[in-house]
Amino acid sequence: MADRAKNQKFSTLFDWFDQGKDGYLSESDFHQMAILFTALPGGEAPENAKALHDAFDKWWSLLLAGGDSDGDGKLDRQEFSTVMQSSVTTPENFETAVLAIADAFMRIVDTNNDGTLSFDEYVRMYDSLGIDPAHSSDAFRRLDRDGDGSLSYAEFRTAITEFYLSDDENAPGNWLLEPPR
């Protein structure tokens, strides 16, 4: 059951990252994701853009080094899922790749610089990234664990960590990109 849940989440992530919609992930796809994120209000700040691009580059390097089994410079869905579980989500890599993106992302989308994401910031941000506002509205309510109407950096990091690492199919973080199936 746990492997099925993670494979489903990684498949959803694969589809989201596959910017070329060719069924493979490439360095270009990761570059495009960084451009999408830095196109959000706040992404133009040089320190935010650099942190985000560096984190996406780190993640791509980890994926390529550990997952490109045929040496073609790209990853198919199975290669991606395998390397996500065997390398990217290990403690020594997760912080510097995935959570580094989450931290830079929070700095970008926290447009009023109050250290939290409001409901409007969250929904607008995900809408800009192609996530249906109806879904992100529901996800926000699930991720706002203390019910204060905003997501703190800690709540957002918890959601990211659950999405990537949790075997619990009912974890709120599983709602980041789409409803769990």
PDB file of N, CA, C and O in Angstrom, residues 48-91:
ATOM      1  N   ASN A  48      16.052  35.197  -4.501  1.00  0.00           N
ATOM      2  CA  ASN A  48      15.042  34.154  -4.615  1.00  0.00           C
ATOM      3  C   ASN A  48      15.229  33.347  -5.897  1.00  0.00           C
ATOM      4  O   ASN A  48      15.159  32.126  -5.892  1.00  0.00           O
ATOM      5  N   ALA A  49      15.452  34.055  -6.996  1.00  0.00           N
ATOM      6  CA  ALA A  49      15.637  33.378  -8.280  1.00  0.00           C
ATOM      7  C   ALA A  49      16.871  32.476  -8.250  1.00  0.00           C
ATOM      8  O   ALA A  49      16.818  31.332  -8.707  1.00  0.00           O
ATOM      9  N   LYS A  50      17.967  32.982  -7.703  1.00  0.00           N
ATOM     10  CA  LYS A  50      19.194  32.169  -7.638  1.00  0.00           C
ATOM     11  C   LYS A  50      18.989  30.937  -6.768  1.00  0.00           C
ATOM     12  O   LYS A  50      19.371  29.827  -7.160  1.00  0.00           O
ATOM     13  N   ALA A  51      18.381  31.116  -5.604  1.00  0.00           N
ATOM     14  CA  ALA A  51      18.145  29.975  -4.708  1.00  0.00           C
ATOM     15  C   ALA A  51      17.269  28.923  -5.386  1.00  0.00           C
ATOM     16  O   ALA A  51      17.545  27.715  -5.287  1.00  0.00           O
ATOM     17  N   LEU A  52      16.261  29.354  -6.094  1.00  0.00           N
ATOM     18  CA  LEU A  52      15.359  28.422  -6.760  1.00  0.00           C
ATOM     19  C   LEU A  52      16.060  27.699  -7.903  1.00  0.00           C
ATOM     20  O   LEU A  52      15.977  26.469  -8.015  1.00  0.00           O
ATOM     21  N   HIS A  53      16.760  28.436  -8.745  1.00  0.00           N
ATOM     22  CA  HIS A  53      17.481  27.807  -9.859  1.00  0.00           C
ATOM     23  C   HIS A  53      18.546  26.843  -9.345  1.00  0.00           C
ATOM     24  O   HIS A  53      18.693  25.737  -9.885  1.00  0.00           O
ATOM     25  N   ASP A  54      19.275  27.238  -8.307  1.00  0.00           N
ATOM     26  CA  ASP A  54      20.299  26.351  -7.741  1.00  0.00           C
ATOM     27  C   ASP A  54      19.683  25.060  -7.203  1.00  0.00           C
ATOM     28  O   ASP A  54      20.232  23.976  -7.403  1.00  0.00           O
ATOM     29  N   ALA A  55      18.544  25.172  -6.531  1.00  0.00           N
ATOM     30  CA  ALA A  55      17.894  23.986  -5.964  1.00  0.00           C
ATOM     31  C   ALA A  55      17.370  23.069  -7.079  1.00  0.00           C
ATOM     32  O   ALA A  55      17.503  21.843  -6.986  1.00  0.00           O
ATOM     33  N   PHE A  56      16.771  23.643  -8.121  1.00  0.00           N
ATOM     34  CA  PHE A  56      16.314  22.808  -9.240  1.00  0.00           C
ATOM     35  C   PHE A  56      17.505  22.139  -9.934  1.00  0.00           C
ATOM     36  O   PHE A  56      17.422  20.975 -10.337  1.00  0.00           O
ATOM     37  N   ASP A  57      18.625  22.864 -10.082  1.00  0.00           N
ATOM     38  CA  ASP A  57      19.828  22.266 -10.669  1.00  0.00           C
ATOM     39  C   ASP A  57      20.337  21.107  -9.814  1.00  0.00           C
ATOM     40  O   ASP A  57      20.728  20.060 -10.343  1.00  0.00           O
ATOM     41  N   LYS A  58      20.342  21.281  -8.496  1.00  0.00           N
ATOM     42  CA  LYS A  58      20.778  20.218  -7.578  1.00  0.00           C
ATOM     43  C   LYS A  58      19.878  18.994  -7.734  1.00  0.00           C
ATOM     44  O   LYS A  58      20.350  17.859  -7.819  1.00  0.00           O
ATOM     45  N   TRP A  59      18.570  19.227  -7.754  1.00  0.00           N
ATOM     46  CA  TRP A  59      17.624  18.129  -7.885  1.00  0.00           C
ATOM     47  C   TRP A  59      17.851  17.392  -9.200  1.00  0.00           C
ATOM     48  O   TRP A  59      17.904  16.162  -9.241  1.00  0.00           O
ATOM     49  N   TRP A  60      17.995  18.144 -10.297  1.00  0.00           N
ATOM     50  CA  TRP A  60      18.216  17.493 -11.590  1.00  0.00           C
ATOM     51  C   TRP A  60      19.516  16.680 -11.565  1.00  0.00           C
ATOM     52  O   TRP A  60      19.558  15.559 -12.068  1.00  0.00           O
ATOM     53  N   SER A  61      20.562  17.214 -10.967  1.00  0.00           N
ATOM     54  CA  SER A  61      21.838  16.478 -10.876  1.00  0.00           C
ATOM     55  C   SER A  61      21.664  15.165 -10.126  1.00  0.00           C
ATOM     56  O   SER A  61      22.205  14.132 -10.539  1.00  0.00           O
ATOM     57  N   LEU A  62      20.920  15.201  -9.029  1.00  0.00           N
ATOM     58  CA  LEU A  62      20.654  13.966  -8.275  1.00  0.00           C
ATOM     59  C   LEU A  62      19.868  12.963  -9.112  1.00  0.00           C
ATOM     60  O   LEU A  62      20.170  11.765  -9.116  1.00  0.00           O
ATOM     61  N   LEU A  63      18.864  13.458  -9.801  1.00  0.00           N
ATOM     62  CA  LEU A  63      18.045  12.566 -10.637  1.00  0.00           C
ATOM     63  C   LEU A  63      18.879  11.925 -11.735  1.00  0.00           C
ATOM     64  O   LEU A  63      18.810  10.711 -11.952  1.00  0.00           O
ATOM     65  N   LEU A  64      19.647  12.739 -12.424  1.00  0.00           N
ATOM     66  CA  LEU A  64      20.433  12.236 -13.549  1.00  0.00           C
ATOM     67  C   LEU A  64      21.495  11.247 -13.082  1.00  0.00           C
ATOM     68  O   LEU A  64      21.654  10.171 -13.668  1.00  0.00           O
ATOM     69  N   ALA A  65      22.196  11.600 -12.007  1.00  0.00           N
ATOM     70  CA  ALA A  65      23.267  10.731 -11.501  1.00  0.00           C
ATOM     71  C   ALA A  65      22.744   9.387 -11.015  1.00  0.00           C
ATOM     72  O   ALA A  65      23.373   8.354 -11.228  1.00  0.00           O
ATOM     73  N   GLY A  66      21.587   9.387 -10.375  1.00  0.00           N
ATOM     74  CA  GLY A  66      21.089   8.147  -9.796  1.00  0.00           C
ATOM     75  C   GLY A  66      20.011   7.440 -10.574  1.00  0.00           C
ATOM     76  O   GLY A  66      19.656   6.306 -10.252  1.00  0.00           O
ATOM     77  N   GLY A  67      19.473   8.083 -11.624  1.00  0.00           N
ATOM     78  CA  GLY A  67      18.315   7.491 -12.266  1.00  0.00           C
ATOM     79  C   GLY A  67      18.390   7.283 -13.757  1.00  0.00           C
ATOM     80  O   GLY A  67      17.560   6.575 -14.322  1.00  0.00           O
ATOM     81  N   ASP A  68      19.360   7.889 -14.418  1.00  0.00           N
ATOM     82  CA  ASP A  68      19.445   7.763 -15.871  1.00  0.00           C
ATOM     83  C   ASP A  68      20.124   6.456 -16.234  1.00  0.00           C
ATOM     84  O   ASP A  68      21.285   6.410 -16.617  1.00  0.00           O
ATOM     85  N   SER A  69      19.364   5.370 -16.115  1.00  0.00           N
ATOM     86  CA  SER A  69      19.941   4.022 -16.273  1.00  0.00           C
ATOM     87  C   SER A  69      20.440   3.733 -17.680  1.00  0.00           C
ATOM     88  O   SER A  69      21.346   2.917 -17.857  1.00  0.00           O
ATOM     89  N   ASP A  70      19.900   4.398 -18.686  1.00  0.00           N
ATOM     90  CA  ASP A  70      20.355   4.131 -20.050  1.00  0.00           C
ATOM     91  C   ASP A  70      21.262   5.223 -20.613  1.00  0.00           C
ATOM     92  O   ASP A  70      21.665   5.163 -21.767  1.00  0.00           O
ATOM     93  N   GLY A  71      21.591   6.231 -19.796  1.00  0.00           N
ATOM     94  CA  GLY A  71      22.551   7.259 -20.197  1.00  0.00           C
ATOM     95  C   GLY A  71      22.076   8.197 -21.293  1.00  0.00           C
ATOM     96  O   GLY A  71      22.894   8.825 -21.959  1.00  0.00           O
ATOM     97  N   ASP A  72      20.753   8.337 -21.468  1.00  0.00           N
ATOM     98  CA  ASP A  72      20.255   9.190 -22.547  1.00  0.00           C
ATOM     99  C   ASP A  72      20.021  10.641 -22.137  1.00  0.00           C
ATOM    100  O   ASP A  72      19.551  11.447 -22.928  1.00  0.00           O
ATOM    101  N   GLY A  73      20.348  10.999 -20.886  1.00  0.00           N
ATOM    102  CA  GLY A  73      20.205  12.373 -20.437  1.00  0.00           C
ATOM    103  C   GLY A  73      18.789  12.774 -20.097  1.00  0.00           C
ATOM    104  O   GLY A  73      18.500  13.960 -19.942  1.00  0.00           O
ATOM    105  N   LYS A  74      17.921  11.800 -19.963  1.00  0.00           N
ATOM    106  CA  LYS A  74      16.543  12.076 -19.573  1.00  0.00           C
ATOM    107  C   LYS A  74      16.026  10.890 -18.778  1.00  0.00           C
ATOM    108  O   LYS A  74      16.648   9.827 -18.750  1.00  0.00           O
ATOM    109  N   LEU A  75      14.894  11.105 -18.106  1.00  0.00           N
ATOM    110  CA  LEU A  75      14.318  10.046 -17.277  1.00  0.00           C
ATOM    111  C   LEU A  75      12.890   9.759 -17.705  1.00  0.00           C
ATOM    112  O   LEU A  75      12.109  10.696 -17.919  1.00  0.00           O
ATOM    113  N   ASP A  76      12.580   8.478 -17.806  1.00  0.00           N
ATOM    114  CA  ASP A  76      11.187   8.115 -18.028  1.00  0.00           C
ATOM    115  C   ASP A  76      10.509   8.021 -16.662  1.00  0.00           C
ATOM    116  O   ASP A  76      11.137   8.204 -15.617  1.00  0.00           O
ATOM    117  N   ARG A  77       9.234   7.745 -16.659  1.00  0.00           N
ATOM    118  CA  ARG A  77       8.447   7.726 -15.423  1.00  0.00           C
ATOM    119  C   ARG A  77       9.017   6.730 -14.406  1.00  0.00           C
ATOM    120  O   ARG A  77       9.145   7.042 -13.227  1.00  0.00           O
ATOM    121  N   GLN A  78       9.376   5.536 -14.855  1.00  0.00           N
ATOM    122  CA  GLN A  78       9.891   4.521 -13.926  1.00  0.00           C
ATOM    123  C   GLN A  78      11.255   4.916 -13.368  1.00  0.00           C
ATOM    124  O   GLN A  78      11.511   4.755 -12.178  1.00  0.00           O
ATOM    125  N   GLU A  79      12.131   5.430 -14.217  1.00  0.00           N
ATOM    126  CA  GLU A  79      13.439   5.885 -13.737  1.00  0.00           C
ATOM    127  C   GLU A  79      13.260   6.983 -12.682  1.00  0.00           C
ATOM    128  O   GLU A  79      13.942   6.978 -11.655  1.00  0.00           O
ATOM    129  N   PHE A  80      12.350   7.903 -12.950  1.00  0.00           N
ATOM    130  CA  PHE A  80      12.088   9.001 -12.016  1.00  0.00           C
ATOM    131  C   PHE A  80      11.605   8.468 -10.669  1.00  0.00           C
ATOM    132  O   PHE A  80      12.131   8.835  -9.616  1.00  0.00           O
ATOM    133  N   SER A  81      10.623   7.611 -10.695  1.00  0.00           N
ATOM    134  CA  SER A  81      10.068   7.069  -9.447  1.00  0.00           C
ATOM    135  C   SER A  81      11.130   6.307  -8.658  1.00  0.00           C
ATOM    136  O   SER A  81      11.248   6.462  -7.441  1.00  0.00           O
ATOM    137  N   THR A  82      11.908   5.531  -9.347  1.00  0.00           N
ATOM    138  CA  THR A  82      12.953   4.738  -8.685  1.00  0.00           C
ATOM    139  C   THR A  82      13.994   5.627  -8.025  1.00  0.00           C
ATOM    140  O   THR A  82      14.339   5.436  -6.852  1.00  0.00           O
ATOM    141  N   VAL A  83      14.489   6.632  -8.740  1.00  0.00           N
ATOM    142  CA  VAL A  83      15.531   7.491  -8.179  1.00  0.00           C
ATOM    143  C   VAL A  83      14.962   8.430  -7.106  1.00  0.00           C
ATOM    144  O   VAL A  83      15.677   8.787  -6.161  1.00  0.00           O
ATOM    145  N   MET A  84      13.705   8.788  -7.222  1.00  0.00           N
ATOM    146  CA  MET A  84      13.098   9.601  -6.154  1.00  0.00           C
ATOM    147  C   MET A  84      13.138   8.820  -4.846  1.00  0.00           C
ATOM    148  O   MET A  84      13.494   9.367  -3.805  1.00  0.00           O
ATOM    149  N   GLN A  85      12.799   7.537  -4.897  1.00  0.00           N
ATOM    150  CA  GLN A  85      12.772   6.732  -3.676  1.00  0.00           C
ATOM    151  C   GLN A  85      14.165   6.341  -3.199  1.00  0.00           C
ATOM    152  O   GLN A  85      14.405   6.269  -1.995  1.00  0.00           O
ATOM    153  N   SER A  86      15.092   6.130  -4.128  1.00  0.00           N
ATOM    154  CA  SER A  86      16.409   5.639  -3.728  1.00  0.00           C
ATOM    155  C   SER A  86      17.421   6.744  -3.421  1.00  0.00           C
ATOM    156  O   SER A  86      18.389   6.501  -2.707  1.00  0.00           O
ATOM    157  N   SER A  87      17.197   7.948  -3.926  1.00  0.00           N
ATOM    158  CA  SER A  87      18.209   8.983  -3.763  1.00  0.00           C
ATOM    159  C   SER A  87      17.656  10.335  -3.307  1.00  0.00           C
ATOM    160  O   SER A  87      18.067  10.861  -2.283  1.00  0.00           O
ATOM    161  N   VAL A  88      16.740  10.897  -4.056  1.00  0.00           N
ATOM    162  CA  VAL A  88      16.296  12.267  -3.793  1.00  0.00           C
ATOM    163  C   VAL A  88      15.648  12.403  -2.428  1.00  0.00           C
ATOM    164  O   VAL A  88      15.839  13.397  -1.737  1.00  0.00           O
ATOM    165  N   THR A  89      14.891  11.408  -2.011  1.00  0.00           N
ATOM    166  CA  THR A  89      14.176  11.517  -0.739  1.00  0.00           C
ATOM    167  C   THR A  89      14.967  10.987   0.454  1.00  0.00           C
ATOM    168  O   THR A  89      14.426  10.919   1.560  1.00  0.00           O
ATOM    169  N   THR A  90      16.230  10.674   0.258  1.00  0.00           N
ATOM    170  CA  THR A  90      17.062  10.299   1.394  1.00  0.00           C
ATOM    171  C   THR A  90      17.388  11.556   2.193  1.00  0.00           C
ATOM    172  O   THR A  90      17.451  12.661   1.636  1.00  0.00           O
ATOM    173  N   PRO A  91      17.583  11.423   3.498  1.00  0.00           N
ATOM    174  CA  PRO A  91      17.820  12.612   4.332  1.00  0.00           C
ATOM    175  C   PRO A  91      18.952  13.510   3.839  1.00  0.00           C
ATOM    176  O   PRO A  91      18.837  14.736   3.883  1.00  0.00           O
TER     177      PRO A  91
END
